[in-house]
Short mmCIF file of C-alpha atoms and ligand atoms in Angstrom, two decimals:
data_model
loop_
_atom_site.label_atom_id
_atom_site.label_comp_id
_atom_site.label_asym_id
_atom_site.label_seq_id
_atom_site.Cartn_x
_atom_site.Cartn_y
_atom_site.Cartn_z
CA UNK W 13 96.49 -78.64 -66.39
CA UNK W 14 95.31 -75.22 -67.81
CA UNK W 15 92.03 -73.73 -66.32
CA UNK W 16 90.61 -70.37 -66.63
CA UNK W 17 89.58 -68.92 -63.58
CA UNK W 18 87.08 -68.13 -61.97
CA UNK W 19 85.37 -71.25 -62.49
CA UNK W 20 81.59 -71.42 -62.90
CA UNK W 21 80.05 -74.59 -61.11
CA UNK W 22 76.59 -73.02 -60.47
CA UNK W 23 74.68 -73.97 -63.50
CA UNK W 24 71.60 -74.46 -61.46
CA UNK W 25 71.47 -70.90 -60.52
CA UNK W 26 71.62 -69.78 -64.11
CA UNK W 27 73.61 -70.73 -67.31
CA UNK W 28 75.25 -68.73 -70.04
CA UNK W 29 73.23 -68.32 -73.17
CA UNK W 30 74.40 -70.92 -75.74
CA UNK W 31 76.07 -69.04 -78.72
CA UNK W 32 73.60 -70.79 -81.20
CA UNK W 33 70.68 -69.48 -79.15
CA UNK W 34 72.19 -66.23 -79.09
CA UNK W 35 72.49 -66.20 -82.87
CA UNK W 36 69.07 -67.20 -83.31
CA UNK W 37 67.79 -64.37 -81.24
CA UNK W 38 70.07 -61.76 -82.90
CA UNK W 39 67.75 -60.61 -85.81
CA UNK W 40 64.88 -60.15 -83.21
CA UNK W 41 66.05 -56.87 -81.52
CA UNK W 42 66.73 -54.48 -84.44
CA UNK W 43 65.48 -56.24 -87.82
CA UNK W 44 62.33 -58.22 -86.97
CA UNK W 45 61.27 -56.03 -84.06
CA UNK W 46 57.41 -56.06 -84.82
CA UNK W 47 54.95 -56.59 -82.08
CA UNK W 48 53.46 -59.99 -82.19
CA UNK W 49 50.13 -58.90 -81.73
CA UNK W 50 50.00 -56.62 -84.64
CA UNK W 51 47.93 -58.33 -87.22
CA UNK W 52 47.81 -55.79 -89.69
CA UNK W 53 51.35 -55.68 -91.28
CA UNK W 54 54.21 -57.70 -92.10
CA UNK W 55 56.40 -56.41 -89.06
CA UNK W 56 53.75 -58.04 -86.85
CA UNK W 57 53.42 -61.12 -88.92
CA UNK W 58 57.24 -61.86 -89.03
CA UNK W 59 57.39 -61.57 -85.01
CA UNK W 60 54.25 -63.85 -84.75
CA UNK W 61 55.69 -66.18 -87.12
CA UNK W 62 58.84 -66.49 -84.85
CA UNK W 63 56.78 -67.03 -81.94
CA UNK W 64 54.86 -69.85 -83.47
CA UNK W 65 57.81 -71.77 -84.36
CA UNK W 66 59.05 -71.15 -80.65
CA UNK W 67 55.86 -72.36 -79.40
CA UNK W 68 56.13 -75.68 -81.38
CA UNK W 69 59.93 -75.89 -80.48
CA UNK W 70 58.93 -75.89 -76.73
CA UNK W 71 56.18 -78.34 -77.36
CA UNK W 72 58.42 -80.71 -79.14
CA UNK W 73 60.55 -81.06 -76.01
CA UNK W 74 57.70 -81.92 -73.83
CA UNK W 75 55.49 -84.09 -76.01
CA UNK W 76 52.87 -81.30 -76.22
CA UNK W 77 50.47 -81.08 -79.44
CA UNK W 78 52.16 -78.85 -81.90
CA UNK W 79 49.92 -76.63 -84.17
CA UNK W 80 51.21 -75.61 -87.82
CA UNK W 81 48.88 -72.55 -87.98
CA UNK W 82 49.07 -70.96 -84.54
CA UNK W 83 51.73 -72.73 -82.71
CA UNK W 84 51.14 -75.14 -79.76
CA UNK W 85 48.14 -73.89 -78.01
CA UNK W 86 48.97 -75.14 -74.60
CA UNK W 87 52.11 -73.26 -74.13
CA UNK W 88 51.52 -69.88 -72.41
CA UNK W 89 54.78 -67.57 -72.64
CA UNK W 90 55.71 -65.92 -69.39
CA UNK W 91 58.56 -63.95 -67.81
CA UNK W 92 60.07 -67.15 -66.36
CA UNK W 93 59.28 -69.92 -63.91
CA UNK W 94 58.55 -67.91 -60.97
CA UNK W 95 55.81 -66.34 -62.86
CA UNK W 96 54.49 -69.42 -64.39
CA UNK W 97 54.45 -71.13 -60.74
CA UNK W 98 52.41 -68.15 -59.54
CA UNK W 99 50.03 -68.53 -62.73
CA UNK W 100 49.42 -72.17 -62.30
CA UNK W 101 48.82 -72.24 -58.56
CA UNK W 102 47.22 -68.94 -57.95
CA UNK W 103 45.30 -69.41 -61.33
CA UNK W 104 43.94 -72.76 -60.67
CA UNK W 105 43.17 -71.83 -57.13
CA UNK W 106 41.10 -68.61 -58.22
CA UNK W 107 39.48 -70.19 -61.06
CA UNK W 108 38.02 -73.26 -59.25
CA UNK W 109 37.86 -71.96 -55.56
CA UNK W 110 34.10 -72.64 -55.61
CA UNK W 111 34.74 -76.48 -56.32
CA UNK W 112 37.34 -76.49 -53.35
CA UNK W 113 40.20 -74.75 -51.39
CA UNK W 114 42.64 -77.67 -50.70
CA UNK W 115 46.03 -77.68 -52.27
CA UNK W 116 48.79 -80.30 -51.94
CA UNK W 117 52.58 -79.42 -52.28
CA UNK W 118 55.65 -80.62 -50.65
CA UNK W 119 58.56 -79.04 -48.32
CA UNK W 120 61.57 -78.65 -50.77
CA UNK W 121 59.53 -76.77 -53.51
CA UNK W 122 61.26 -73.42 -54.81
CA UNK W 123 60.51 -70.14 -53.33
CA UNK W 124 57.76 -69.41 -56.17
CA UNK W 125 55.77 -72.24 -55.28
CA UNK W 126 56.02 -72.15 -51.56
CA UNK W 127 55.22 -68.47 -51.44
CA UNK W 128 52.34 -68.80 -53.65
CA UNK W 129 50.85 -71.26 -51.57
CA UNK W 130 51.44 -69.41 -48.22
CA UNK W 131 49.65 -66.45 -50.06
CA UNK W 132 46.70 -68.62 -50.91
CA UNK W 133 46.81 -69.90 -47.24
CA UNK W 134 46.32 -66.38 -46.07
CA UNK W 135 43.10 -66.10 -48.53
CA UNK W 136 41.62 -69.16 -46.74
CA UNK W 137 42.74 -71.95 -48.80
CA UNK W 138 44.17 -74.91 -46.87
CA UNK W 139 47.63 -76.33 -47.75
CA UNK W 140 48.95 -79.65 -47.09
CA UNK W 141 52.72 -79.85 -47.05
CA UNK W 142 53.98 -83.30 -47.58
CA UNK W 143 57.16 -84.20 -45.88
CA UNK W 144 59.98 -85.82 -47.85
CA UNK W 145 62.22 -88.83 -46.99
CA UNK W 146 66.02 -88.46 -46.42
CA UNK W 147 66.72 -88.37 -49.97
CA UNK W 148 64.19 -85.52 -50.64
CA UNK W 149 61.44 -87.52 -52.25
CA UNK W 150 57.70 -87.66 -51.60
CA UNK W 151 55.79 -90.96 -52.52
CA UNK W 152 52.84 -91.32 -54.68
CA UNK W 153 51.09 -92.96 -51.87
CA UNK W 154 51.61 -89.79 -49.63
CA UNK W 155 49.90 -87.85 -52.27
CA UNK W 156 47.06 -90.32 -52.78
CA UNK W 157 46.43 -90.22 -49.07
CA UNK W 158 46.38 -86.53 -48.61
CA UNK W 159 43.77 -86.15 -51.48
CA UNK W 160 40.56 -85.16 -50.08
CA UNK W 161 37.00 -84.32 -52.08
CA UNK W 162 38.10 -80.63 -51.94
CA UNK W 163 41.52 -81.07 -53.26
CA UNK W 164 41.94 -78.62 -56.34
CA UNK W 165 45.48 -78.83 -57.16
CA UNK W 166 48.84 -80.97 -56.27
CA UNK W 167 52.02 -79.11 -57.08
CA UNK W 168 55.39 -81.05 -56.72
CA UNK W 169 58.35 -80.07 -58.62
CA UNK W 170 60.02 -82.45 -60.97
CA UNK W 171 63.56 -82.06 -59.84
CA UNK W 172 65.01 -80.02 -56.96
CA UNK W 173 67.20 -77.07 -57.46
CA UNK W 174 69.64 -77.76 -54.54
CA UNK W 175 70.12 -81.48 -54.63
CA UNK W 176 68.88 -82.53 -58.00
CA UNK W 177 66.37 -85.12 -56.38
CA UNK W 178 63.95 -86.14 -59.03
CA UNK W 179 60.17 -86.88 -57.80
CA UNK W 180 58.05 -89.71 -58.78
CA UNK W 181 56.30 -87.63 -61.41
CA UNK W 182 54.45 -90.33 -63.72
CA UNK W 183 53.16 -92.13 -60.36
CA UNK W 184 52.04 -88.86 -58.90
CA UNK W 185 50.40 -87.74 -62.25
CA UNK W 186 48.53 -91.30 -62.49
CA UNK W 187 47.01 -90.67 -59.03
CA UNK W 188 46.03 -87.17 -59.73
CA UNK W 189 44.23 -88.28 -63.04
CA UNK W 190 42.70 -91.27 -60.99
CA UNK W 191 41.28 -88.87 -58.27
CA UNK W 192 40.44 -85.99 -60.93
CA UNK W 193 42.61 -83.43 -59.42
CA UNK W 194 44.95 -81.03 -61.29
CA UNK W 195 48.62 -81.90 -61.33
CA UNK W 196 51.27 -79.14 -61.68
CA UNK W 197 55.06 -79.72 -61.60
CA UNK W 198 57.74 -76.99 -61.53
CA UNK W 199 59.97 -78.66 -64.06
CA UNK W 200 62.48 -75.88 -64.30
CA UNK W 201 65.72 -77.99 -63.29
CA UNK W 202 64.40 -81.15 -65.17
CA UNK W 203 63.86 -79.47 -68.62
CA UNK W 204 66.63 -80.13 -71.08
CA UNK W 205 68.27 -82.50 -68.48
CA UNK W 206 65.67 -85.47 -68.55
CA UNK W 207 63.17 -86.56 -71.08
CA UNK W 208 59.73 -85.20 -70.05
CA UNK W 209 56.35 -86.16 -71.58
CA UNK W 210 53.59 -84.47 -70.19
CA UNK W 211 51.17 -87.25 -71.34
CA UNK W 212 53.03 -90.24 -70.07
CA UNK W 213 53.63 -88.01 -66.86
CA UNK W 214 50.08 -87.26 -66.39
CA UNK W 215 51.00 -83.57 -65.99
CA UNK W 216 48.28 -80.83 -66.43
CA UNK W 217 50.44 -77.82 -65.75
CA UNK W 218 54.25 -77.60 -65.91
CA UNK W 219 56.54 -74.53 -65.45
CA UNK W 220 59.93 -73.72 -67.18
CA UNK W 221 62.51 -71.18 -67.56
CA UNK W 222 64.78 -70.66 -70.31
CA UNK W 223 67.85 -69.34 -68.20
CA UNK W 224 68.26 -72.59 -66.67
CA UNK W 225 69.15 -74.42 -69.92
CA UNK W 226 71.15 -72.15 -71.90
CA UNK W 227 68.53 -69.58 -72.94
CA UNK W 228 68.23 -65.74 -72.13
CA UNK W 229 66.88 -64.63 -68.60
CA UNK W 230 63.19 -63.24 -68.52
CA UNK W 231 61.86 -65.73 -70.65
CA UNK W 232 59.62 -69.03 -69.68
CA UNK W 233 56.55 -70.87 -70.24
CA UNK W 234 53.56 -72.64 -68.43
CA UNK W 235 52.18 -75.58 -70.26
CA UNK W 236 48.21 -75.54 -69.52
CA UNK W 237 46.33 -78.76 -70.61
CA UNK W 238 43.43 -78.17 -72.84
CA UNK W 239 41.88 -81.50 -72.96
CA UNK W 240 41.66 -84.54 -70.86
CA UNK W 241 41.10 -82.50 -68.64
CA UNK W 242 41.04 -78.82 -69.62
CA UNK W 243 42.19 -76.50 -67.27
CA UNK W 244 41.14 -72.65 -66.64
CA UNK W 245 43.22 -70.34 -65.17
CA UNK W 246 42.37 -67.14 -63.30
CA UNK W 247 45.03 -64.53 -65.00
CA UNK W 248 47.57 -62.77 -62.60
CA UNK W 249 47.09 -59.58 -64.69
CA UNK W 250 44.66 -57.86 -66.76
CA UNK W 251 45.36 -56.13 -69.94
CA UNK W 252 45.12 -56.92 -73.84
CA UNK W 253 44.35 -60.55 -73.26
CA UNK W 254 47.45 -61.99 -74.80
CA UNK W 255 48.33 -65.66 -74.52
CA UNK W 256 44.43 -66.95 -74.68
CA UNK W 257 43.66 -64.35 -71.94
CA UNK W 258 46.01 -66.01 -69.68
CA UNK W 259 49.00 -63.78 -69.59
CA UNK W 260 48.40 -60.13 -70.92
CA UNK W 261 51.37 -58.15 -72.07
CA UNK W 262 53.44 -57.66 -75.24
CA UNK W 263 55.38 -60.75 -75.93
CA UNK W 264 59.31 -60.71 -75.59
CA UNK W 265 59.99 -62.05 -78.97
CA UNK W 266 63.78 -62.13 -78.92
CA UNK W 267 63.34 -64.02 -75.53
CA UNK W 268 60.82 -66.44 -76.82
CA UNK W 269 62.85 -67.09 -80.00
CA UNK W 270 65.74 -68.04 -77.64
CA UNK W 271 63.56 -70.25 -75.37
CA UNK W 272 62.57 -72.05 -78.51
CA UNK W 273 66.04 -72.57 -79.79
CA UNK W 274 67.19 -73.80 -76.47
CA UNK W 275 64.73 -76.35 -76.51
CA UNK W 276 65.50 -77.57 -79.96
CA UNK W 277 69.13 -77.80 -78.97
CA UNK W 278 68.05 -79.57 -75.58
CA UNK W 279 65.79 -82.05 -77.63
CA UNK W 280 68.51 -82.93 -80.09
CA UNK W 281 71.48 -83.08 -77.51
CA UNK W 282 70.05 -83.73 -74.19
CA UNK W 283 70.74 -87.57 -73.94
CA UNK W 284 74.43 -87.21 -75.06
CA UNK W 285 74.88 -84.19 -72.80
CA UNK W 286 73.47 -85.83 -69.54
CA UNK W 287 75.19 -88.92 -69.86
CA UNK W 288 78.59 -86.90 -70.28
CA UNK W 289 77.71 -84.65 -67.39
CA UNK W 290 77.05 -87.42 -65.11
CA UNK W 291 79.97 -89.43 -65.82
CA UNK W 292 82.07 -86.21 -65.26
CA UNK W 293 79.93 -85.46 -61.90
CA UNK W 294 80.20 -89.03 -60.52
CA UNK W 295 84.06 -88.97 -61.10
CA UNK W 296 84.26 -85.82 -59.17
CA UNK W 297 82.22 -87.23 -56.47
CA UNK W 298 84.43 -90.25 -55.79
CA UNK W 299 87.66 -88.34 -56.04
CA UNK W 300 86.55 -86.16 -53.29
CA UNK W 301 85.19 -88.84 -51.13
CA UNK W 302 87.97 -91.30 -51.74
CA UNK W 303 90.44 -88.44 -50.41
CA UNK W 304 87.95 -87.49 -47.51
CA UNK W 305 86.02 -89.27 -45.12
CA UNK W 306 82.62 -87.72 -43.52
CA UNK W 307 81.44 -86.46 -46.92
CA UNK W 308 77.82 -86.94 -47.68
CA UNK W 309 75.81 -86.81 -50.98
CA UNK W 310 72.73 -85.14 -50.04
CA UNK W 311 69.98 -86.08 -52.60
CA UNK W 312 68.38 -89.33 -53.48
CA UNK W 313 71.28 -91.41 -55.27
CA UNK W 314 68.94 -93.47 -57.74
CA UNK W 315 66.69 -90.47 -58.64
CA UNK W 316 69.11 -87.72 -59.13
CA UNK W 317 69.66 -85.20 -62.18
CA UNK W 318 72.82 -85.78 -63.82
CA UNK W 319 74.63 -82.64 -63.44
CA UNK W 320 74.58 -81.82 -59.99
CA UNK W 321 76.19 -82.92 -56.78
CA UNK W 322 75.32 -81.26 -53.31
CA UNK W 323 77.92 -82.39 -50.81
CA UNK W 324 78.11 -82.09 -46.89
CA UNK W 325 81.33 -81.94 -45.08
CA UNK W 326 81.27 -82.84 -41.48
CA UNK W 327 83.55 -80.57 -39.27
CA UNK W 328 84.41 -78.20 -41.97
CA UNK W 329 82.50 -74.95 -41.72
CA UNK W 330 80.47 -73.81 -44.70
CA UNK W 331 80.95 -70.15 -44.77
CA UNK W 332 84.67 -70.86 -44.22
CA UNK W 333 84.69 -73.06 -47.16
CA UNK W 334 82.81 -70.48 -49.39
CA UNK W 335 85.38 -67.81 -48.58
CA UNK W 336 88.24 -70.11 -49.61
CA UNK W 337 86.50 -70.71 -52.74
CA UNK W 338 87.29 -67.24 -54.20
CA UNK W 339 88.04 -68.61 -57.78
CA UNK W 340 84.97 -71.23 -57.88
CA UNK W 341 81.38 -70.03 -58.14
CA UNK W 342 79.44 -72.60 -56.17
CA UNK W 343 76.25 -72.34 -54.03
CA UNK W 344 76.13 -73.06 -50.41
CA UNK W 345 73.30 -74.66 -48.38
CA UNK W 346 73.66 -71.79 -45.87
CA UNK W 347 72.47 -68.42 -46.26
CA UNK W 348 74.18 -65.72 -44.19
CA UNK W 349 71.91 -62.98 -43.33
CA UNK W 350 72.96 -60.06 -41.06
CA UNK W 351 71.45 -61.59 -37.81
CA UNK W 352 72.12 -65.30 -38.37
CA UNK W 353 72.96 -68.34 -40.42
CA UNK W 354 70.13 -69.79 -41.92
CA UNK W 355 70.45 -73.63 -43.20
CA UNK W 356 68.61 -74.57 -46.37
CA UNK W 357 65.04 -75.28 -46.12
CA UNK W 358 65.67 -78.08 -48.51
CA UNK W 359 68.24 -79.78 -46.62
CA UNK W 360 66.42 -79.19 -43.17
CA UNK W 361 63.34 -80.97 -44.69
CA UNK W 362 65.39 -83.93 -45.46
CA UNK W 363 66.26 -84.21 -41.69
CA UNK W 364 70.08 -83.21 -42.25
CA UNK W 365 71.40 -82.03 -38.72
CA UNK W 366 72.40 -78.24 -38.49
CA UNK W 367 75.99 -78.71 -38.89
CA UNK W 368 75.59 -80.86 -42.16
CA UNK W 369 72.99 -78.46 -43.49
CA UNK W 370 75.29 -75.45 -43.03
CA UNK W 371 78.40 -77.27 -44.23
CA UNK W 372 76.76 -78.19 -47.66
CA UNK W 373 77.97 -76.98 -51.16
CA UNK W 374 76.00 -77.45 -54.34
CA UNK W 375 78.40 -77.96 -57.54
CA UNK W 376 76.33 -77.82 -60.58
CA UNK W 377 77.92 -78.61 -63.84
CA UNK W 378 76.95 -77.46 -67.40
CA UNK W 379 77.52 -77.62 -71.01
CA UNK W 380 80.77 -75.68 -70.82
CA UNK W 381 82.46 -77.52 -67.87
CA UNK W 382 85.48 -79.35 -68.49
CA UNK W 383 87.45 -82.26 -66.76
CA UNK W 384 90.40 -79.79 -66.17
CA UNK W 385 88.01 -77.39 -64.15
CA UNK W 386 86.57 -80.42 -61.99
CA UNK W 387 90.08 -81.63 -61.39
CA UNK W 388 90.94 -78.20 -60.18
CA UNK W 389 88.09 -77.78 -57.94
CA UNK W 390 88.15 -81.53 -56.44
CA UNK W 391 91.67 -80.71 -55.38
CA UNK W 392 90.80 -77.39 -53.87
CA UNK W 393 88.00 -78.95 -52.21
CA UNK W 394 90.07 -81.59 -50.48
CA UNK W 395 92.81 -79.11 -49.63
CA UNK W 396 90.22 -76.85 -48.00
CA UNK W 397 88.42 -79.51 -45.92
CA UNK W 398 91.59 -81.02 -44.72
CA UNK W 399 93.13 -77.49 -43.73
CA UNK W 400 89.63 -76.40 -42.01
CA UNK W 401 89.50 -79.54 -40.21
CA UNK W 402 92.90 -79.36 -38.96
CA UNK W 403 92.20 -75.99 -37.73
CA UNK W 404 88.87 -76.68 -36.39
CA UNK W 405 87.13 -73.52 -37.37
CA UNK W 406 83.86 -72.63 -35.55
CA UNK W 407 80.72 -71.93 -37.48
CA UNK W 408 80.72 -68.12 -38.19
CA UNK W 409 78.81 -65.76 -40.29
CA UNK W 410 80.79 -63.25 -42.11
CA UNK W 411 78.05 -61.40 -43.62
C1 PLP Q 126 65.30 -71.03 -60.78
C2 PLP Q 126 63.94 -71.78 -60.57
C3 PLP Q 126 63.05 -71.10 -60.65
C4 PLP Q 126 62.82 -69.66 -60.99
O1 PLP Q 126 62.84 -69.35 -62.42
P1 PLP Q 126 62.95 -68.11 -62.88
O2 PLP Q 126 62.85 -68.12 -64.29
O3 PLP Q 126 64.28 -67.42 -62.43
O4 PLP Q 126 61.62 -67.23 -62.15
C5 PLP Q 126 61.84 -71.89 -60.05
N1 PLP Q 126 61.90 -73.17 -59.82
C6 PLP Q 126 63.06 -73.75 -59.75
C7 PLP Q 126 63.30 -75.12 -59.55
C8 PLP Q 126 64.28 -73.15 -60.47
O5 PLP Q 126 65.31 -73.86 -60.15
#
């Protein structure tokens, strides 16, 4: 068995750019460098054409309406998902605050959603934080019961970055539709891995980011529904009125072209890739669990992204595990700060006891993961856990 070290199993944090995406972007740095807002010359037009094409490529992946002349009008290009989440949540809150000041979200959201809601709470908005079950899911019923006459927005992520848990999006979308409340979803981890259809799923606003599915960093988008219902937003910043006034600033043309190319590849290859990766992931999980007892899979077993596994190892300290993994890039459920060991807010919300939350590791596979790599990592996990359990190391924080 030959593997190149270090091994990358942290695709949920970021992915390498696919070589085909890079080739698509290449001309847009030095040859086709125009400003997509320059309407008076061919340099601008060439950039504009590229952006138009990318908008439609993004739209095609989500079943958003395309437009041959302008490119999909419901796609607002951003610097990534953090900005898209901020724009969606603050944008709706500030545009509609006279209609109501209540927002519903849930405990395991990504920081961009959590902190946007917390910011709004300081401005007098009222946030309902729905609890999740032990698999990390909320139910459509919980959402239905939380909706009030003054509810503006429901924001529930499509799939969780730490566990891969997929939320009941179409059911939540249907309830929001019936109750006349806007529905935003942070779909950053789901795009390119599971099929998404903004109409079937009842989604009004959707955030995504190119670098989570083989596109470049610093490029993302927000889908903003224009009819049935039409959603208005207050922009985050003022300027030249780009992106229908919702997002001023010169467009990142190479980044946008890369995002479009990543979407086109995902649309074509997603089904095959997801099934290949879930087979590899399942084999990896069962190899570890048949060799070790007291290993727990975090997340909802029947509603989970295909390429991630989050495992808790009883009696095997998480930071010692990470230290032993010097040649394998993974993420841990605990974050060492100088003062303390803090367990993941996601795992805690799912009700994990401290020890299992600390001793958790996320392995996220991707396009370039090989069977040999997983074999190497599985053996390393088994060896490391056995040795830590043998020596009974106490939880420490090395940071
Ligand atoms: C990575 C990630 C983000 C942030 O995306 P950026 O483009 O890096 O800002 C937001 N939400 C989820 C679920 C993510 O995984």
